mmCIF file of C-alpha atoms and ligand atoms in Angstrom:
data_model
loop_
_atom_site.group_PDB
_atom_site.id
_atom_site.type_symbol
_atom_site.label_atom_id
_atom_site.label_comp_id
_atom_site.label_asym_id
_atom_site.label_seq_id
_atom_site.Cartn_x
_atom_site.Cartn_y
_atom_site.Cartn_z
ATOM 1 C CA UNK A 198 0.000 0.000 0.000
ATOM 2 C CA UNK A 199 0.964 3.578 -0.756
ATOM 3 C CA UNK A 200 1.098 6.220 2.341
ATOM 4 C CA UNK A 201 0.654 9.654 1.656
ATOM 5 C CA UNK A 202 1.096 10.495 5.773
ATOM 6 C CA UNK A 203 3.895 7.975 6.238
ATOM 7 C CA UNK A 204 7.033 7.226 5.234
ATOM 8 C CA UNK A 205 8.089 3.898 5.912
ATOM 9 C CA UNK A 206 12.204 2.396 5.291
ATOM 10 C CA UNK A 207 11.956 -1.264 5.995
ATOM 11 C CA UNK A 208 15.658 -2.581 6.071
ATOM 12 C CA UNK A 209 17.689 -5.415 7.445
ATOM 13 C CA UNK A 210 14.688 -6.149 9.960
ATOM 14 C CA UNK A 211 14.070 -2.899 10.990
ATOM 15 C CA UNK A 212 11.274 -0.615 10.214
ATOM 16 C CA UNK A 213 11.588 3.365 10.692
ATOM 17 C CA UNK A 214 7.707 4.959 10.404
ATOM 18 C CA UNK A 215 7.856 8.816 10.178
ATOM 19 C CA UNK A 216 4.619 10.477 10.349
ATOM 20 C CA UNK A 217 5.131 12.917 7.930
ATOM 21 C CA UNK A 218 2.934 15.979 8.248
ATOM 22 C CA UNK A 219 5.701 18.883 9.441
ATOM 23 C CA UNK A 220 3.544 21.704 8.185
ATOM 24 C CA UNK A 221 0.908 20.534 10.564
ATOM 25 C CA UNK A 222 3.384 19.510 13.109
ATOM 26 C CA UNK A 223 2.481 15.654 12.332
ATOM 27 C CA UNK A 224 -0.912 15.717 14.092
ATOM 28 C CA UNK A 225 -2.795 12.777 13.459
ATOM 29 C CA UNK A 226 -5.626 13.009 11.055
ATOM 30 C CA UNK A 227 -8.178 10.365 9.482
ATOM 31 C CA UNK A 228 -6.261 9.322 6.692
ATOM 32 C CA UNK A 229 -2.842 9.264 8.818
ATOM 33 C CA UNK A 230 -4.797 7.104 11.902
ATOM 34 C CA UNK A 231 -6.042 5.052 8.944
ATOM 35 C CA UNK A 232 -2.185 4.388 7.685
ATOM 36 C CA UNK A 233 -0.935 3.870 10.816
ATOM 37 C CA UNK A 234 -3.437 1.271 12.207
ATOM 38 C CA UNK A 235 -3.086 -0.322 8.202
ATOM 39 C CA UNK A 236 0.752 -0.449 8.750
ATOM 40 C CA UNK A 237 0.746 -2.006 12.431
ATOM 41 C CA UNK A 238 -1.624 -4.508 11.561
ATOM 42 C CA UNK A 239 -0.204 -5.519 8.603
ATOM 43 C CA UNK A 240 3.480 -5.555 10.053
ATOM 44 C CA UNK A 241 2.469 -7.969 12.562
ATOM 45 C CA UNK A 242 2.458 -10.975 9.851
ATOM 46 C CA UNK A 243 5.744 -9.522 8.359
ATOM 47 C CA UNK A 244 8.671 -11.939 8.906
ATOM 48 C CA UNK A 245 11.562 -9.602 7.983
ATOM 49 C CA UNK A 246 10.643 -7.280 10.524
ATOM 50 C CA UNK A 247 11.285 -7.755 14.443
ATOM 51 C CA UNK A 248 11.921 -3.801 15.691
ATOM 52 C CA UNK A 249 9.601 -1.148 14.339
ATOM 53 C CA UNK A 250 11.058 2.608 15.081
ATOM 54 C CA UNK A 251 8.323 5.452 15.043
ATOM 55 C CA UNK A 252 9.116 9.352 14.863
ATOM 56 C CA UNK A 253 8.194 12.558 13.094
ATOM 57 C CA UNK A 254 9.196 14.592 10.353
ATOM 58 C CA UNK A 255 11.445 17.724 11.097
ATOM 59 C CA UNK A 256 12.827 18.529 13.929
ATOM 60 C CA UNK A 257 9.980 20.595 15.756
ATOM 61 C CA UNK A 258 7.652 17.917 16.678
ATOM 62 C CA UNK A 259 7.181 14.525 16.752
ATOM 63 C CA UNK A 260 3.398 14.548 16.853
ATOM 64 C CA UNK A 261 1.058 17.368 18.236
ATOM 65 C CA UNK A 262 -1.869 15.467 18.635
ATOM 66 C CA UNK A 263 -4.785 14.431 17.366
ATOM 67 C CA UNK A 264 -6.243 16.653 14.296
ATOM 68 C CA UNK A 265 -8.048 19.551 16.192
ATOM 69 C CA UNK A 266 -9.615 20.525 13.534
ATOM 70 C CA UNK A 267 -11.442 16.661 13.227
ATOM 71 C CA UNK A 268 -12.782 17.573 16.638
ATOM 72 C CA UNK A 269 -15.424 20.470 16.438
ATOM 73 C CA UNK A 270 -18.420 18.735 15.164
ATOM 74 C CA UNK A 271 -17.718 15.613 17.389
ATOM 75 C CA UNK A 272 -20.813 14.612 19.862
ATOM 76 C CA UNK A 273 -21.236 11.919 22.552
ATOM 77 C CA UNK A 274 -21.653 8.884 19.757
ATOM 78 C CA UNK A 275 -19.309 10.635 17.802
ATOM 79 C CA UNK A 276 -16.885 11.672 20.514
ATOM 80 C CA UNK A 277 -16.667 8.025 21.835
ATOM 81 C CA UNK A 278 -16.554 6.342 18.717
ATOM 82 C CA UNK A 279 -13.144 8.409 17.667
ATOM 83 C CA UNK A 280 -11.517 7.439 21.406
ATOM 84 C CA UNK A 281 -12.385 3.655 20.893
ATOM 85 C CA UNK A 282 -11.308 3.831 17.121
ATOM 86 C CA UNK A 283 -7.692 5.777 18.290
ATOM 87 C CA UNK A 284 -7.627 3.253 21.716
ATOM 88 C CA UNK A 285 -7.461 0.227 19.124
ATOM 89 C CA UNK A 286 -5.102 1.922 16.706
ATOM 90 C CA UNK A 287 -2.689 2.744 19.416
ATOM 91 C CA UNK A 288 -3.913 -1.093 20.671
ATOM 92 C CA UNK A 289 -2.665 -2.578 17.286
ATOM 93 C CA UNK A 290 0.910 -0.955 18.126
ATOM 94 C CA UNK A 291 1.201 -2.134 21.352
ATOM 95 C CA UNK A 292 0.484 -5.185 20.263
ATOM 96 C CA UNK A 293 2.148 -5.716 16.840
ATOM 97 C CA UNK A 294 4.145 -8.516 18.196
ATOM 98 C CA UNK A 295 7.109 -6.528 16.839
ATOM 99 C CA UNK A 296 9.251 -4.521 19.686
ATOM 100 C CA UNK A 297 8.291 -0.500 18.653
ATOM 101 C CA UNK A 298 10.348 2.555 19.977
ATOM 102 C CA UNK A 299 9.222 6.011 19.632
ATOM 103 C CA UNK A 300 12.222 8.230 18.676
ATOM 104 C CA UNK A 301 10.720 11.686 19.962
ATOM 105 C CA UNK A 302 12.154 14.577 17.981
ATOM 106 C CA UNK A 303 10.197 17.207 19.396
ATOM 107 C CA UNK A 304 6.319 17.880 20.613
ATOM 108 C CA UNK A 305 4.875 14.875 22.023
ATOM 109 C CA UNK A 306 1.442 16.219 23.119
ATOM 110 C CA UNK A 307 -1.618 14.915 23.596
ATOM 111 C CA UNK A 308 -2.442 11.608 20.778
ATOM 112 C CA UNK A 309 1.447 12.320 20.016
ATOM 113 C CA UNK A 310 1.893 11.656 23.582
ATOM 114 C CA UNK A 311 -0.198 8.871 23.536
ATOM 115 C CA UNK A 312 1.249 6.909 20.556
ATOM 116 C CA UNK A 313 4.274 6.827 22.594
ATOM 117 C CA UNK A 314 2.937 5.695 25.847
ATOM 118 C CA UNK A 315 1.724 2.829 23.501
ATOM 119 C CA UNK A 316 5.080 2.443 22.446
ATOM 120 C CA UNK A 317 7.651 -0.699 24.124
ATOM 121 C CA UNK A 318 10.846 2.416 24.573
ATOM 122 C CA UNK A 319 10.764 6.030 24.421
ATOM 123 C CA UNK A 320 14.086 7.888 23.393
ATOM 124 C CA UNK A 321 13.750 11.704 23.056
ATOM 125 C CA UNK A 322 15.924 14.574 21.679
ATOM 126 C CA UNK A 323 16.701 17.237 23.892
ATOM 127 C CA UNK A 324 14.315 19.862 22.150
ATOM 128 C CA UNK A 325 11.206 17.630 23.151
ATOM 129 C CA UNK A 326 8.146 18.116 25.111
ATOM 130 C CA UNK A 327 5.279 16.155 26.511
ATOM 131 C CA UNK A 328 1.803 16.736 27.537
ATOM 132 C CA UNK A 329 -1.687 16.149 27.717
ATOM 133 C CA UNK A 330 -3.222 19.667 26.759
ATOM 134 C CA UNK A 331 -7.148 18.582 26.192
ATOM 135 C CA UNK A 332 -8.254 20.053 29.101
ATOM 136 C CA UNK A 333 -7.438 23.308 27.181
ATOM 137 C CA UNK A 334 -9.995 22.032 24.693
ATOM 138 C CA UNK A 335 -12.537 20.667 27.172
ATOM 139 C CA UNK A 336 -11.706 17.223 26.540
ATOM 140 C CA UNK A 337 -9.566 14.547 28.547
ATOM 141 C CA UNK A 338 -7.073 12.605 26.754
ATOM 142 C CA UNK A 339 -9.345 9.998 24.643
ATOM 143 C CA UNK A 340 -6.263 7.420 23.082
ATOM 144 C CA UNK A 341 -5.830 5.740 26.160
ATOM 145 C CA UNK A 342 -4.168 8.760 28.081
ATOM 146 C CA UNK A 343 -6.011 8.324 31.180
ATOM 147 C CA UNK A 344 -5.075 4.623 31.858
ATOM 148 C CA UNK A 345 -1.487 4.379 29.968
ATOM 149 C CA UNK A 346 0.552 7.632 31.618
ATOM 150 C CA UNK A 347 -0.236 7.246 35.177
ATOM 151 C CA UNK A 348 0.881 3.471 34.766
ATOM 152 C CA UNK A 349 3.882 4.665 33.321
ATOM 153 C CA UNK A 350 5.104 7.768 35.405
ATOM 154 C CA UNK A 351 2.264 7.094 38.438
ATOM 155 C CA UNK A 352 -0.829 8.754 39.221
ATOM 156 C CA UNK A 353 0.515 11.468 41.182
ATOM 157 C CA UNK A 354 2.704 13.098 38.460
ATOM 158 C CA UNK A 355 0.131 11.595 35.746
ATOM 159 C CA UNK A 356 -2.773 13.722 37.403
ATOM 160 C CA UNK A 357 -0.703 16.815 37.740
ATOM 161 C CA UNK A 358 -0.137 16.694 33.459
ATOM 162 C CA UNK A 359 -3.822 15.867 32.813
ATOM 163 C CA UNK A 360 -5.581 18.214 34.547
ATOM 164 C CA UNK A 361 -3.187 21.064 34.218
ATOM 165 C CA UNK A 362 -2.293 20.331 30.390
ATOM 166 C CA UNK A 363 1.355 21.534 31.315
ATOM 167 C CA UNK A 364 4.229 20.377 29.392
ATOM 168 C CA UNK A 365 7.391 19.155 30.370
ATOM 169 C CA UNK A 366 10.467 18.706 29.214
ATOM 170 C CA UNK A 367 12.806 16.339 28.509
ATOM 171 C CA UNK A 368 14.737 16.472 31.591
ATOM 172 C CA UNK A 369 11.566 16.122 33.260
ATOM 173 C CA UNK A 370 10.341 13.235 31.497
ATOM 174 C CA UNK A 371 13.943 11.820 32.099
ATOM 175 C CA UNK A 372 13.101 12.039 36.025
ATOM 176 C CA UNK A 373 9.601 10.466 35.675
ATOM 177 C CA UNK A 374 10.804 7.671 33.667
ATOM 178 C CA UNK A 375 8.617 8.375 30.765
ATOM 179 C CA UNK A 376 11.355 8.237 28.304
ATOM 180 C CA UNK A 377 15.061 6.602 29.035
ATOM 181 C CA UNK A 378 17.766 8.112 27.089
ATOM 182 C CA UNK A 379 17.422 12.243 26.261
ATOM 183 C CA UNK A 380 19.729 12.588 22.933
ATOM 184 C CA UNK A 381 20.802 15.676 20.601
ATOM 185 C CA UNK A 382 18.596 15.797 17.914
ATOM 186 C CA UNK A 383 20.522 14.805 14.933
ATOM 187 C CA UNK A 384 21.813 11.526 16.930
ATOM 188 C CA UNK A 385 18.034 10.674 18.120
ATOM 189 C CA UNK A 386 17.650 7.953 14.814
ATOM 190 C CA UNK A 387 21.426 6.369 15.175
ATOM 191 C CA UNK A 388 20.711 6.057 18.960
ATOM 192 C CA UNK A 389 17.070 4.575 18.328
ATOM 193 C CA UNK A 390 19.071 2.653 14.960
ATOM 194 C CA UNK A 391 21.547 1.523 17.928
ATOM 195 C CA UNK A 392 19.360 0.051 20.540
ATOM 196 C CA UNK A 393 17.149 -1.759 17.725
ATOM 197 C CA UNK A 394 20.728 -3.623 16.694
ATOM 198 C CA UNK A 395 20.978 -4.812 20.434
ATOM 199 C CA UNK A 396 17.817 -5.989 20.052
ATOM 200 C CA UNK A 397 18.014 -7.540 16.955
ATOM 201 C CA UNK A 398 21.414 -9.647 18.090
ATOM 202 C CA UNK A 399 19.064 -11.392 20.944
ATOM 203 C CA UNK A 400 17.144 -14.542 20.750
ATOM 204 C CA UNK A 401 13.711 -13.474 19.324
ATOM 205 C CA UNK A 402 11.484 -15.646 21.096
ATOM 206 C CA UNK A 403 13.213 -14.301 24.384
ATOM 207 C CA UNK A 404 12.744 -10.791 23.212
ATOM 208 C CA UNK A 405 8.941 -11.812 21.998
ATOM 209 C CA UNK A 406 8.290 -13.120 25.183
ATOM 210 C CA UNK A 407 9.920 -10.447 27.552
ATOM 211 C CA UNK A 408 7.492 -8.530 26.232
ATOM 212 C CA UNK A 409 4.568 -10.566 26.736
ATOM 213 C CA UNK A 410 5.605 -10.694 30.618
ATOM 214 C CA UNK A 411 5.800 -7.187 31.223
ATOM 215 C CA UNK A 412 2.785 -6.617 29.631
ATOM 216 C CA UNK A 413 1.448 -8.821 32.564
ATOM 217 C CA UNK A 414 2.122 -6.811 35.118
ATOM 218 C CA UNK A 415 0.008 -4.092 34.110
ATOM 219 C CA UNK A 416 -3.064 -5.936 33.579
ATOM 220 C CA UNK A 417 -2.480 -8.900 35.880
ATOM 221 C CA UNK A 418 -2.296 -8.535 39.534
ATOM 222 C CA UNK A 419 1.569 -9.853 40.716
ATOM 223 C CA UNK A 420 0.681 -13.899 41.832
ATOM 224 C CA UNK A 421 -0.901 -13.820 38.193
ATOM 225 C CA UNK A 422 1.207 -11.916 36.770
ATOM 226 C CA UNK A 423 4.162 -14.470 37.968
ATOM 227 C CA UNK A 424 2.685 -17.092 37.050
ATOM 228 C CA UNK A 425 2.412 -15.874 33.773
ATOM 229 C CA UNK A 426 6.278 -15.159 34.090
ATOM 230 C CA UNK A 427 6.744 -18.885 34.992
ATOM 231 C CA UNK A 428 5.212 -20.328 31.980
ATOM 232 C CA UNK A 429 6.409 -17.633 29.591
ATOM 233 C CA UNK A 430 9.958 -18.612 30.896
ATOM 234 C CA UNK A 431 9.385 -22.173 30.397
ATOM 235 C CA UNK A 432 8.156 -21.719 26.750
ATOM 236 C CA UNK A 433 11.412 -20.160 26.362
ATOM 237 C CA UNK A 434 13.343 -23.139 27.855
ATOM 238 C CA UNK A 435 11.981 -25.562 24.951
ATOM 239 C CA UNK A 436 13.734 -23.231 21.680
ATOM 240 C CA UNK A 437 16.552 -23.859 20.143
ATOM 241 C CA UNK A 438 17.351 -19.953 21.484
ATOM 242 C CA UNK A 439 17.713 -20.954 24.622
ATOM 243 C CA UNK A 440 20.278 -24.272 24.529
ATOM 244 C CA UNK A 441 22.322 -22.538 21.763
ATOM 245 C CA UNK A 442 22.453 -19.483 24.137
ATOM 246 C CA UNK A 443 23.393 -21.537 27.374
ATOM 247 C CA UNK A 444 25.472 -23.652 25.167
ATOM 248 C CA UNK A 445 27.491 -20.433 23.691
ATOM 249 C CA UNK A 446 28.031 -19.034 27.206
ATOM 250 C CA UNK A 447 29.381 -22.481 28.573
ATOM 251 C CA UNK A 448 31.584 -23.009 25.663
ATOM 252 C CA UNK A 449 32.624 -19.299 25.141
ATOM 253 C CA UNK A 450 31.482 -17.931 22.206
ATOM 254 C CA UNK A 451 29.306 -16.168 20.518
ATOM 255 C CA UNK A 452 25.148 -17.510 20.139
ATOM 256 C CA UNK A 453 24.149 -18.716 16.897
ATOM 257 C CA UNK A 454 20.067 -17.255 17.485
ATOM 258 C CA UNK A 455 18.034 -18.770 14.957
ATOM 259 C CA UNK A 456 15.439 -15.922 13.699
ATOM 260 C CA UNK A 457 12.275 -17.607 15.309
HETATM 261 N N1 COA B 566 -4.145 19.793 15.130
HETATM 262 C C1 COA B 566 -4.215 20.495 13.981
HETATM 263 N N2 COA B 566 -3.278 21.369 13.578
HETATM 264 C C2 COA B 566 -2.232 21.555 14.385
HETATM 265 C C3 COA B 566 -2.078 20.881 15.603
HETATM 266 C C4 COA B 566 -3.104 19.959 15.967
HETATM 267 N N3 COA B 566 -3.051 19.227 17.094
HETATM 268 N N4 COA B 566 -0.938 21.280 16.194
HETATM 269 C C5 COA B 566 -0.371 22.188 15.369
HETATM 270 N N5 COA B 566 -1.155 22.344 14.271
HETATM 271 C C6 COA B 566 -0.913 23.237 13.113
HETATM 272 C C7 COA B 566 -1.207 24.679 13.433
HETATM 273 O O1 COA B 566 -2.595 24.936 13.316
HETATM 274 C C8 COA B 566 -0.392 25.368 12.376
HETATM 275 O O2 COA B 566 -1.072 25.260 11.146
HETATM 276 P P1 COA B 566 -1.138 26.561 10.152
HETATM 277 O O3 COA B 566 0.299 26.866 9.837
HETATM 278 O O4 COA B 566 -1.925 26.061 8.983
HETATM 279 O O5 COA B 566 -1.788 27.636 10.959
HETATM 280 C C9 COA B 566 0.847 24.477 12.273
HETATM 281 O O6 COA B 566 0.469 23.201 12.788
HETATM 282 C C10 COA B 566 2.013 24.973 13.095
HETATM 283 O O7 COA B 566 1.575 25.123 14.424
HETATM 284 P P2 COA B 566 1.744 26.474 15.278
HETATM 285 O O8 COA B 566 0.716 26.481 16.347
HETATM 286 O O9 COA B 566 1.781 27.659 14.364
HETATM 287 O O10 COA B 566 3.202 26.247 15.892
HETATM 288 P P3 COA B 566 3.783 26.887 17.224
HETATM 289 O O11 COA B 566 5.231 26.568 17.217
HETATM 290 O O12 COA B 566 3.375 28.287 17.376
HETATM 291 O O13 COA B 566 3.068 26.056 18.420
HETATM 292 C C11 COA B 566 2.282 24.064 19.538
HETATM 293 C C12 COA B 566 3.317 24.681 18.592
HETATM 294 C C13 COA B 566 2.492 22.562 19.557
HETATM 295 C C14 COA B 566 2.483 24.625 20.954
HETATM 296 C C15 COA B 566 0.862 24.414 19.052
HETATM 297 O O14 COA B 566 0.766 24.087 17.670
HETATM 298 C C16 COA B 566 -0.223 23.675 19.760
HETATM 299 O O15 COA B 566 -0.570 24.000 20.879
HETATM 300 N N6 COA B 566 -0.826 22.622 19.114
HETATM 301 C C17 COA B 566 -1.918 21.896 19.653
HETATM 302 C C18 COA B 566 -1.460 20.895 20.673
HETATM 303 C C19 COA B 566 -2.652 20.155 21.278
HETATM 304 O O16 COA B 566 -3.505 20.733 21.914
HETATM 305 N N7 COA B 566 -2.707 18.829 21.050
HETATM 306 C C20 COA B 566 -3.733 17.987 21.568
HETATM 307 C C21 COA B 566 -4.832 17.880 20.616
HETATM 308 S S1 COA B 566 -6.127 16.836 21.244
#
């Protein structure tokens, strides 16, 4: 398929997304939420992909949120029917079975902020900032805001963004653990390029299944959420992955990962 709001580079089992829409500061619009849930569903069945890196075009903003100017006419049907359509596309990121950093190159506010907080790593350059600013529009946060920051940074400081629509900056965001690693702009992608290599030079079905089990522990209380652990680890323990990567240790060298 052909994107006119995306750019995608698929290469040597990495794919770099950039929402490209600088003269709108990449806020998400029908046709771009359309590409972007078309892309993360569809990336799920590809093989030759295992990272997936998302960021913005330019170096002002990453993504500015959702298209204000979709919002006027919205009602109650109408109003709720957007949130659950952008909850599943951010959903069919999450969940894309591939590991997906955000590389955020600049404003990261409200959806923008979102679509990272549905993202597995967030890396930011040092221009960046983050926020949920609907209250200054008389809405809350409708892409899964609410229930995704304060998991991520807590409900104390989570509460303080949403109902004050502040900002923050990077260093901030560094403090709160909402992103890991603040970067100079023009060494955000090779940083983002760097960590997907790491990844990459793993066992997958280890990687695959890390995942899985920290997913648990936000939607499974702990004595479920380790037993998950415990049966995710075990799955492990039958691959090929995991005797070639004892095996390499023991003996030495290098593992020889097979790709699933
Ligand atoms: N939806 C639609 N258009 C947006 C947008 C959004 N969320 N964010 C920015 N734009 C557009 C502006 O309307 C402007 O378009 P124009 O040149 O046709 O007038 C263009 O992007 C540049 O934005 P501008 O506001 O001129 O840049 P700035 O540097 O002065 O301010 C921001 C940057 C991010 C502070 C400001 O654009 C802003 O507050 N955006 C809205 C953020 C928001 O509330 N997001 C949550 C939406 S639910």
């Amino acid at each position: 398929m052909n994107y006119s709001t995306l750019i995608i580079k698929e290469d040597n089992r990495i794919s770099t997304v950039t929402i490209n829409r600088p003269d709108k500061l990449n806020s998400l619009n029908s046709i771009c939420k359309s590409e972007l849930k078309n892309y993360f569903l569809n990336v799920k069945t590809k093989e030759n992909i295992d990272v997936v890196i998302i960021t913005g075009a330019g170096e002002k903003s990453f993504v500015a949120g959702t298209d204000i100017s979709e919002l006027t006419q919205l009602d109650k049907k109408t109003g709720e029917k957007l949130s659950r359509e952008g909850q599943s596309i951010f959903d069919a990121i999450e969940n894309c079975g591939k590991v997906v950093i955000a590389a955020i190159n600049g404003y990261a506010l409200g959806g923008g902020l979102e679509l990272a907080l549905a993202c597995h790593i967030r890396i930011a350059s040092e221009n960046a900032k983050f926020g949920q600013p609907e209250v200054n529009l008389g809405i809350i946060p409708g892409y899964g805001g609410t229930q995704r920051l304060p998991r991520i940074v807590g409900i104390s400081k989570a509460t303080e963004m949403i109902l004050t629509g502040n900002p923050i900056d990077t260093n901030e965001a560094f403090k709160i653990n909402l992103i890991s690693k603040i970067l100079p702009q023009n060494e955000l992608l090779k940083y983002a390029n760097q960590i997907a290599e790491n990844i990459l030079s793993k066992g997958q079905i280890a990687i695959k299944k890390s995942l899985e089990a920290i997913k648990a522990t936000v939607e499974q209380p702990l004595s479920i959420g380790l037993k998950t652990e415990a049966i995710l680890f075990g799955e492990c323990c039958d691959t090929f992955d995991m005797k070639e990567g004892t095996q390499a240790f023991i003996e030495k060298r290098k593992p020889n990962f097979r790709k699933n």
